[in-house]
Amino acid sequence: MRSLGVSRAIDYIHVASTEGSAVPRVTIRDVAARAQVSTATVSRALSGARRVSPDVVQQVRRAAEDLGYSGNGIASALRRSRTDTVGMVVPSIANPFFTSLVESVEHALQQAGRQLFLCSSRSDPDLEAQRVRSLVARQVDGIVISPVHGTDSTEAVGWAAAELPLVQVDRYVRGVPTDWVGVDDDAGLGLVVEHLAARGVRSAAFVSSQLTNSSTELRLAGFRRHTERLGIAVGRGSVLLGEYSIDWGRKAAAALLGSGRLPDAVVCADDLIALGVLQTCSEAGVAVPGEVLVTGFDDIPFSALSAPPLTTVRQPQELIAAEAVRLLQQALGRVPGEPARVALPPSLVVRASTG
Amino acid sequence: MRSLGVSRAIDYIHVASTEGSAVPRVTIRDVAARAQVSTATVSRALSGARRVSPDVVQQVRRAAEDLGYSGNGIASALRRSRTDTVGMVVPSIANPFFTSLVESVEHALQQAGRQLFLCSSRSDPDLEAQRVRSLVARQVDGIVISPVHGTDSTEAVGWAAAELPLVQVDRYVRGVPTDWVGVDDDAGLGLVVEHLAARGVRSAAFVSSQLTNSSTELRLAGFRRHTERLGIAVGRGSVLLGEYSIDWGRKAAAALLGSGRLPDAVVCADDLIALGVLQTCSEAGVAVPGEVLVTGFDDIPFSALSAPPLTTVRQPQELIAAEAVRLLQQALGRVPGEPARVALPPSLVVRASTG
DNA sequence: GCACTCCATGTAATCGATTGCCGAATGAGG
DNA sequence: CCTCATTCGGCAATCGATTACATGGAGTGC
C-alpha cells in the first residue's frame, strides 16, 4: 500500500522555524512591545482604522515584519463579530453544474474580500441540516445554499434564514421568504421545445429526477406547458423520473428503447441524464440525431464532447453567482426587506444531437 | 435582466424570529441565567467536558433548547485555540480530478468532525500565496494543498508548513519537507506503456502541460523511462507541452496531425487533454483506435463517455484523500517527525480508445 | 465524632484583537 | 498669553466560551 519510491526525487531544505515542537504564536502584544507602543496603536496602524502618525506606522510595520506577525483572525472575528466568510452548501460537488457555481461564487467572494466555507450535503436533508447548523455555529456572515429538497429542507433553511443573511441559488424551498437566484426554467424549456418544434418534432419524452425540488418541478411544468402549446405529443409513460445522474439517463433510455415506442425527441432535465441517454442510444445502435433528438440542460463542459455533442440550455452561472453574492452583501448591510427573486434568462446552445 | 416571473410559484410562510432587525445572539450567559447555573456548568453540561449531575444537565439542555442556543464557534475557537477546520487549496475547482479530490477530502474530514475551507488558487502562485496566508490568519488547524508550481509555490508552502500541519497532495513543491500523498506517477505510466506495447505500439507521442510541477515532471520521466525500456520510439517533436485542458489537447492533436508523422499512440498526461485529442481526431476523421491509440490519466467520470471511451489510469482519490486527512490528524497530535511520502499505486482502466 | 476524600459547582482569569473614552500635546485664533 | 480645537496614543472594557483553581457539602473510615 505504501511505496515510498518517489521520495528520492525530493531535495530537502532547512525550514528555519520548525525546530521547536510548538511554535508560540506571535501576538499583537509582542508586536506592541517590540515597536514600543500599545496594542491599540498596533491594531490601528495595521488596519488603518484610525490615523496613526507615519513614523509610528513604520515602526509597527517593521516590528510586525520582523516577528512574522500574521494576526489572529479568530480573535478579530470575535471582537468585530464578523468573519468575512460565507458558507455554501450544495447537494453535490461532483456535479459539474454545481462545481461551476461553486467556482464562480468563490471567485465573486474573493473579489469582495471574503472566503468560502464549502459543504456538500450529499443530497441528504439530514446532513444538510447538520452542515447548516455547523456553519451558523461557526459564525459565517451569510449562507449561499442550493437546498436538497423542496420541503424536507425547509426547516433548516428557515432556521438559518432567521439567524443570518441567506441566499438560495438554483433551487429554493417552499415557504421561506429568502432571496433566490437561479435560471428561468420555464423559459429554458421554452427554448428547447421551440427548437425541437422547428426541427419537426411531433412527439417527445422527458427524463428528469424525482420532483423533490423546485427547479425540477418547474422544468417539468415548462416541458408540459410548451409541448402542449406547440402541439407536441407527450405519450403516457413518456415522463421518466429518477435522479440527476448519468446512470439514470442510461436506465431511462433503455426503458424508452425497450418500450418500442421511441418518440421523436428525448428532453432531459440536465446534461448528466442526457449524456447517459446518448451513451445508451449509441450502444443500442440508435442514431442521434437520425432516429431521435436528445437535449440536455446546464451546458456543463463535457456536453460539447459527447458523441454527438449535446444540444443544451446554458445557465449563466457566472451571473447567478455574482448576483447571489451581491444580494448577500446587500443583506449584510441593511435590514431585511422584501426578498428578491431573480430568474436569469438562459440561452440555447445548439449542437449535433438535434441535427 | 431581471425577470421575477417565478415568484408567483412561491408561497410564503411567516418566519417567527425575523421581526426585529438585529436578532441579538443567544449567549452562554443567557442559557446560564435561565437554567440558574453558572456559565461554567452550562459549558460542561453541553460539551460533556466534565461530569455534571443528570438533573442539571436536563435543566441546561432544556434552557438551551428553549432559547435556541447554538453556541459561538469563534469564541470557543479562540479559547481552545483550535477551529476544527482545515483549509484546502487546489489549482482549479473546474478540473474533475480536483473536484473528486475535494469531495473525498470533505467527506473524510466530516467523519473526523472537521470542516473544509476551500480555496482555488486558479493556477496562480500569487493568488495561492494569498490564500494560504489567509487560511493561516483564520487559524485553520491544518492545510491540505496541491501546489500550483514546483518552485514558485515553495515560499508559501514552506512558510505555512512552519506555522501549522500541512499535507501536500497530488503535487509537491521542491525543498519543503512536509507530508505528501499522491499517486505513483511512474507506475501509472508503466501501466500505460506496457499496455500499449502489448497492443503492438512501436511509436508514441506524449501530450502534457508545461513541466512546472512535480507530477507533470514525473509523468514525463515515467513515459521516457518506460518507452525506452520497452523499445517504443519517441520521435523528436513528439513531446508536446501546454496545459491541462481540453483545449490544449485539441491544439496538440492538430499539431500532431498536421506534422504528417502520426505515431501509433498518443499518451496524454491527463484526461482533459486526452478528451481534446479524441475530439480533434474525430473531427479530422482519424480513427481511434484504428489509426492511433489514445490514453489519458486520472479517470475522471467523463472519460467513460467520450467517443470512443478512453483508456486511462485511475487514481485512487478516495484513498489519497483519506490518507491525507489521516496524516493531518496525526500531525495535529504529535510533534513533527520525518515527513511521510505516500505514493499510492494507480490502476489501468482499459476502454475502447486502445482497441 | 473527627479528619479526610471526592465530587459537583461556582469564581474569575484567559484566549487576542478591537474600540470607546480619556488625556497630553500641539497649533491656531483672538 | 490664553482659550479652544484637533490629533495621536494609551488604558481598559469587551466579544463569548473554556478551564484552572477554589469552595462547600456529602460521604467514608477509624
PDB file of C-alpha atoms (C1' of nucleotides) in Angstrom, chain D residues 6-30:
ATOM      1  C1'  DT D   6      -7.650  68.896  16.921  1.00  0.00           C
ATOM      2  C1'  DT D   7      -4.589  64.999  16.702  1.00  0.00           C
ATOM      3  C1'  DC D   8      -2.447  60.931  18.377  1.00  0.00           C
ATOM      4  C1'  DG D   9      -1.636  57.484  21.630  1.00  0.00           C
ATOM      5  C1'  DG D  10      -2.842  54.728  25.782  1.00  0.00           C
ATOM      6  C1'  DC D  11      -5.934  52.493  29.142  1.00  0.00           C
ATOM      7  C1'  DA D  12      -9.097  49.188  29.852  1.00  0.00           C
ATOM      8  C1'  DA D  13     -13.534  47.097  28.721  1.00  0.00           C
ATOM      9  C1'  DT D  14     -15.277  43.939  25.603  1.00  0.00           C
ATOM     10  C1'  DC D  15     -16.564  39.880  22.451  1.00  0.00           C
ATOM     11  C1'  DG D  16     -18.265  34.526  24.386  1.00  0.00           C
ATOM     12  C1'  DA D  17     -16.657  30.324  25.691  1.00  0.00           C
ATOM     13  C1'  DT D  18     -13.380  27.375  28.369  1.00  0.00           C
ATOM     14  C1'  DT D  19     -10.912  25.899  32.344  1.00  0.00           C
ATOM     15  C1'  DA D  20      -7.556  26.276  36.491  1.00  0.00           C
ATOM     16  C1'  DC D  21      -8.457  26.803  40.894  1.00  0.00           C
ATOM     17  C1'  DA D  22     -11.490  27.495  44.893  1.00  0.00           C
ATOM     18  C1'  DT D  23     -15.390  26.087  47.775  1.00  0.00           C
ATOM     19  C1'  DG D  24     -18.764  23.765  50.209  1.00  0.00           C
ATOM     20  C1'  DG D  25     -21.213  19.710  51.249  1.00  0.00           C
ATOM     21  C1'  DA D  26     -21.785  14.832  51.303  1.00  0.00           C
ATOM     22  C1'  DG D  27     -19.762  10.557  52.233  1.00  0.00           C
ATOM     23  C1'  DT D  28     -16.160   7.298  54.246  1.00  0.00           C
ATOM     24  C1'  DG D  29     -13.110   5.182  57.549  1.00  0.00           C
ATOM     25  C1'  DC D  30     -11.354   4.712  62.073  1.00  0.00           C
TER      26       DC D  30
END
